[in-house]
Structures are given as C-alpha cells and as structure tokens.
Short mmCIF file of N, CA and C in Angstrom, two decimals:
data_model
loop_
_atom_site.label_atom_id
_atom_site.label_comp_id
_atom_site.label_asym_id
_atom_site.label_seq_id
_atom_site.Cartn_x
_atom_site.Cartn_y
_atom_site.Cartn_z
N UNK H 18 9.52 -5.46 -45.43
CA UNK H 18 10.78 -5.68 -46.10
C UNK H 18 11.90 -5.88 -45.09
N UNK H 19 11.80 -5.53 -43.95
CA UNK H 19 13.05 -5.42 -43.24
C UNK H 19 12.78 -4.95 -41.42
N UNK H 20 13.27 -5.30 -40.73
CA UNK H 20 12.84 -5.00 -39.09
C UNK H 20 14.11 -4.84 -38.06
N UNK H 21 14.18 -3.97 -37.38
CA UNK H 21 15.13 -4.02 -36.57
C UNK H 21 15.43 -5.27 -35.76
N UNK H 22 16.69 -5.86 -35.20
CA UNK H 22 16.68 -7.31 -34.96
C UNK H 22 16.98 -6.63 -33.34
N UNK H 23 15.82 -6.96 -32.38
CA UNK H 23 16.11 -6.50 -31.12
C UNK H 23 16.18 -7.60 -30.50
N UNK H 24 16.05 -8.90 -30.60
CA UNK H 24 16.37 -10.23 -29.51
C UNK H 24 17.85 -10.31 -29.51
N UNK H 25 17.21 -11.00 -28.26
CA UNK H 25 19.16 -11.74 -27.62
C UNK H 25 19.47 -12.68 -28.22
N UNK H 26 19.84 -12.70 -29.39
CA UNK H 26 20.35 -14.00 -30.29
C UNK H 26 22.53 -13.58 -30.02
N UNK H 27 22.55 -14.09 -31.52
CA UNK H 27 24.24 -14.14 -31.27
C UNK H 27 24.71 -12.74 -30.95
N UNK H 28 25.86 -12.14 -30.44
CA UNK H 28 26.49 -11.68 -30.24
C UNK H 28 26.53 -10.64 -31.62
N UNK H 29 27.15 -11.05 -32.28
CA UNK H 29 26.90 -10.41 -34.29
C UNK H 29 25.68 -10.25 -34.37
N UNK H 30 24.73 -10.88 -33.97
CA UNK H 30 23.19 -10.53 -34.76
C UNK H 30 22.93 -9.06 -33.78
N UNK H 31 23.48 -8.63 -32.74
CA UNK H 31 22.94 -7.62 -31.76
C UNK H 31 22.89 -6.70 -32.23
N UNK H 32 21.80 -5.17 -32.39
CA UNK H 32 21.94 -3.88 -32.94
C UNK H 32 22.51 -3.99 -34.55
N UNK H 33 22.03 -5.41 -35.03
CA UNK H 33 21.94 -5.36 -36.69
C UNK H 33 20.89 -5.14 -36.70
N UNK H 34 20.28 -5.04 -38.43
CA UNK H 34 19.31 -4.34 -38.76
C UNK H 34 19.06 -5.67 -40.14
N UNK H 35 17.42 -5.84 -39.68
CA UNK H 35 17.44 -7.66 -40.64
C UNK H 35 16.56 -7.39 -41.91
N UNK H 36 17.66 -7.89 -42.39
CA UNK H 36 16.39 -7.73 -44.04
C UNK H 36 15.94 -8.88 -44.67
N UNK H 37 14.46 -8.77 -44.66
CA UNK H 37 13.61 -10.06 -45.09
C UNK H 37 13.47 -10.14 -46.87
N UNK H 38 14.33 -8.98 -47.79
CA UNK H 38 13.80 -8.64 -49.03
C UNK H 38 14.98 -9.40 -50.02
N UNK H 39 15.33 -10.19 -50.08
CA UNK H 39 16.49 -10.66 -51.12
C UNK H 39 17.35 -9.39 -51.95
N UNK H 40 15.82 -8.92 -52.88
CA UNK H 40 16.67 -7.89 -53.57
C UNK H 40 17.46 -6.76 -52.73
N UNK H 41 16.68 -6.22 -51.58
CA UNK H 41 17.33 -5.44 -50.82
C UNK H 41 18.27 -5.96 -50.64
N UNK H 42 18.96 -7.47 -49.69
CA UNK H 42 20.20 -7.71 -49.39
C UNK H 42 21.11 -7.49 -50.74
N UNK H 43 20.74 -7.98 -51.74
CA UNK H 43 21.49 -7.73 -52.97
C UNK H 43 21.72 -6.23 -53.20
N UNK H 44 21.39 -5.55 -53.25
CA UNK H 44 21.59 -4.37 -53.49
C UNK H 44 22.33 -3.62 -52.39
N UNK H 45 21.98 -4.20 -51.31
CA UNK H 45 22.65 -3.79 -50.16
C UNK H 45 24.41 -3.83 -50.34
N UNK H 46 24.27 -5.29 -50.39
CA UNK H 46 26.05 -5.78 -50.57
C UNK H 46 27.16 -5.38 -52.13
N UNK H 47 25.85 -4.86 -53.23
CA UNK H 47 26.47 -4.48 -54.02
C UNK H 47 27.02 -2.84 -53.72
N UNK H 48 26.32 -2.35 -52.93
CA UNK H 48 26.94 -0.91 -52.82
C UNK H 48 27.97 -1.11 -51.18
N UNK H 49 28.06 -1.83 -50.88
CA UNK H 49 29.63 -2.12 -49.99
C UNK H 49 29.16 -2.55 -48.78
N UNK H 50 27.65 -2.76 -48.33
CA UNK H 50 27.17 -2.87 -47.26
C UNK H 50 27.69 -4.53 -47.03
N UNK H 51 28.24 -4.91 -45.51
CA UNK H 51 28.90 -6.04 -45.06
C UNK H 51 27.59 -7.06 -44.69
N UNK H 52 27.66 -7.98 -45.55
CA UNK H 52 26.52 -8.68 -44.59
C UNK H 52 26.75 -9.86 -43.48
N UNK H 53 26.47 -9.64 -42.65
CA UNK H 53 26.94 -9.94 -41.35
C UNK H 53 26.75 -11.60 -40.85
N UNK H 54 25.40 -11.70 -41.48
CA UNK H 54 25.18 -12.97 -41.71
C UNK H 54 23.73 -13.61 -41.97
N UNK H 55 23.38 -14.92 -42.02
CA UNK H 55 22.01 -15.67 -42.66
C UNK H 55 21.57 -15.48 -41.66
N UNK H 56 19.84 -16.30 -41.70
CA UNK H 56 19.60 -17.09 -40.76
C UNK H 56 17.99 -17.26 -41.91
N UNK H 57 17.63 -18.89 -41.62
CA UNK H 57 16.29 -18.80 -41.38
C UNK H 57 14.93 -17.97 -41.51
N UNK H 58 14.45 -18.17 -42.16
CA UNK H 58 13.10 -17.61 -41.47
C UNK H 58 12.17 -18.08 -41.02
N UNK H 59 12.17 -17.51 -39.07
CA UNK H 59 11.02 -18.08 -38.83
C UNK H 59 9.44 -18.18 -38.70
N UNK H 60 9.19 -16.68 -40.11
CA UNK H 60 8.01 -16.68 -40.57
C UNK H 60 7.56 -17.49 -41.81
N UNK H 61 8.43 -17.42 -42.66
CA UNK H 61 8.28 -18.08 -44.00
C UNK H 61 9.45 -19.36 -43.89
N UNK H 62 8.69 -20.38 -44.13
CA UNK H 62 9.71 -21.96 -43.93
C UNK H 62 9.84 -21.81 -45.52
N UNK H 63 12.00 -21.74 -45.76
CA UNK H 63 12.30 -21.92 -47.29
C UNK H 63 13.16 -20.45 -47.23
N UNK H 64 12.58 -19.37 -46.58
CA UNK H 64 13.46 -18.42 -46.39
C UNK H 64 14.37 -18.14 -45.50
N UNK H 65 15.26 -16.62 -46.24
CA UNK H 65 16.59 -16.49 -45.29
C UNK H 65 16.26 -15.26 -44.87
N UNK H 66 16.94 -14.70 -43.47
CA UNK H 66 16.71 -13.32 -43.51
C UNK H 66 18.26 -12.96 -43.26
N UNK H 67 18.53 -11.53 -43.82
CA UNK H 67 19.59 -11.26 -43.85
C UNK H 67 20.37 -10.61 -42.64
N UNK H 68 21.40 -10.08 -42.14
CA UNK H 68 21.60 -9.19 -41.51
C UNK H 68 22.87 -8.44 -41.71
N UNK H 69 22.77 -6.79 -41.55
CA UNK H 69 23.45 -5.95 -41.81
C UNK H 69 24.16 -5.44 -40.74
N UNK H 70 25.10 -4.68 -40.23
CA UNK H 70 25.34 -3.68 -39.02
C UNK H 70 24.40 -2.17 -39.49
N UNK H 71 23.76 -2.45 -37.94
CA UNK H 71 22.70 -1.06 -38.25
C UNK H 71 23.57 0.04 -38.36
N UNK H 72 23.41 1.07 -39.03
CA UNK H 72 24.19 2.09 -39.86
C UNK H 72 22.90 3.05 -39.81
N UNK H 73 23.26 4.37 -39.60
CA UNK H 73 22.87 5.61 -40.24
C UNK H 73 23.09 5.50 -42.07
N UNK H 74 24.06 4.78 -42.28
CA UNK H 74 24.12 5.01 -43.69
C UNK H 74 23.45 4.10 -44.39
N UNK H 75 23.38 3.07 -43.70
CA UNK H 75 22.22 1.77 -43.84
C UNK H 75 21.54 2.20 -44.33
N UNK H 76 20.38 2.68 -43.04
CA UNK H 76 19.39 2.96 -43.32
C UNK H 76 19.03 4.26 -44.16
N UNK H 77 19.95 5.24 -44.41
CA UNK H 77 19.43 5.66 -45.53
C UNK H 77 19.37 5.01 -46.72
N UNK H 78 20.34 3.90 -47.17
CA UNK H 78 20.86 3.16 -48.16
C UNK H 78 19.06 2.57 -48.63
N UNK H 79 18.86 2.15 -47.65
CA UNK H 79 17.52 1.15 -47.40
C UNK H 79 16.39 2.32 -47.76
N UNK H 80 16.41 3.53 -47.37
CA UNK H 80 15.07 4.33 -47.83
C UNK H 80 15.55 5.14 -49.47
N UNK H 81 16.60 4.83 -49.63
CA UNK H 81 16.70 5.30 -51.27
C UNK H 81 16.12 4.15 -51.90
N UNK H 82 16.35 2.72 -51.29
CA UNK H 82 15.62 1.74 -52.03
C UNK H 82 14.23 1.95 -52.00
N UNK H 83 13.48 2.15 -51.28
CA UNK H 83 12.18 2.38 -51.28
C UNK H 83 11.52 2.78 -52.75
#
C-alpha cells in the first residue's frame, strides 16, 4: 500500500512517505493530511503514487487505516 520514498528525487519528494493506495491518499487528505505531490508509477503504467510529509501522525493516520 505505501513505502517510504528514500531516493534522491525532488527536493519536496525527500523524507516523504509515498502512497501507492488511492483510497489511502483520499482518506489521507480528507482528515487534513497535505499532499505534497503526484508522480507516476513506475511499477504499474496508468498509475499515480502519492506523496505525503512523513509525520509521526502520518503514520499513525496510515495504521488506523489498516
């Protein structure tokens, strides 16, 4: 559902936290979480993956979704 984003990409993408789950991003941004930005996916051609600022509150946000 989701992977820490550890490459040297942009500047903003650094020490975010990437979510591959749609509904997660949705649910994410409905409870106030900023989404930081798109990109691609370069596992699945057609998808987006999301990205968040990695958060302690994130990631609990993300294991209540579970």
């Amino acid at each position: 559902i989701y992977n820490l984003n550890t490459s040297k990409g942009e500047d903003r993408m650094k020490k975010s936290f990437v979510v591959f789950n749609l509904g997660l991003a949705n649910k994410l941004i409905e409870e106030g979480f900023r989404l930081q930005g798109t990109a691609p996916s370069k596992n699945a051609p057609g998808k987006l993956v999301f990205f968040f600022k990695d958060t302690e509150t994130l990631r609990k946000a993300i294991e209540e979704f579970k």
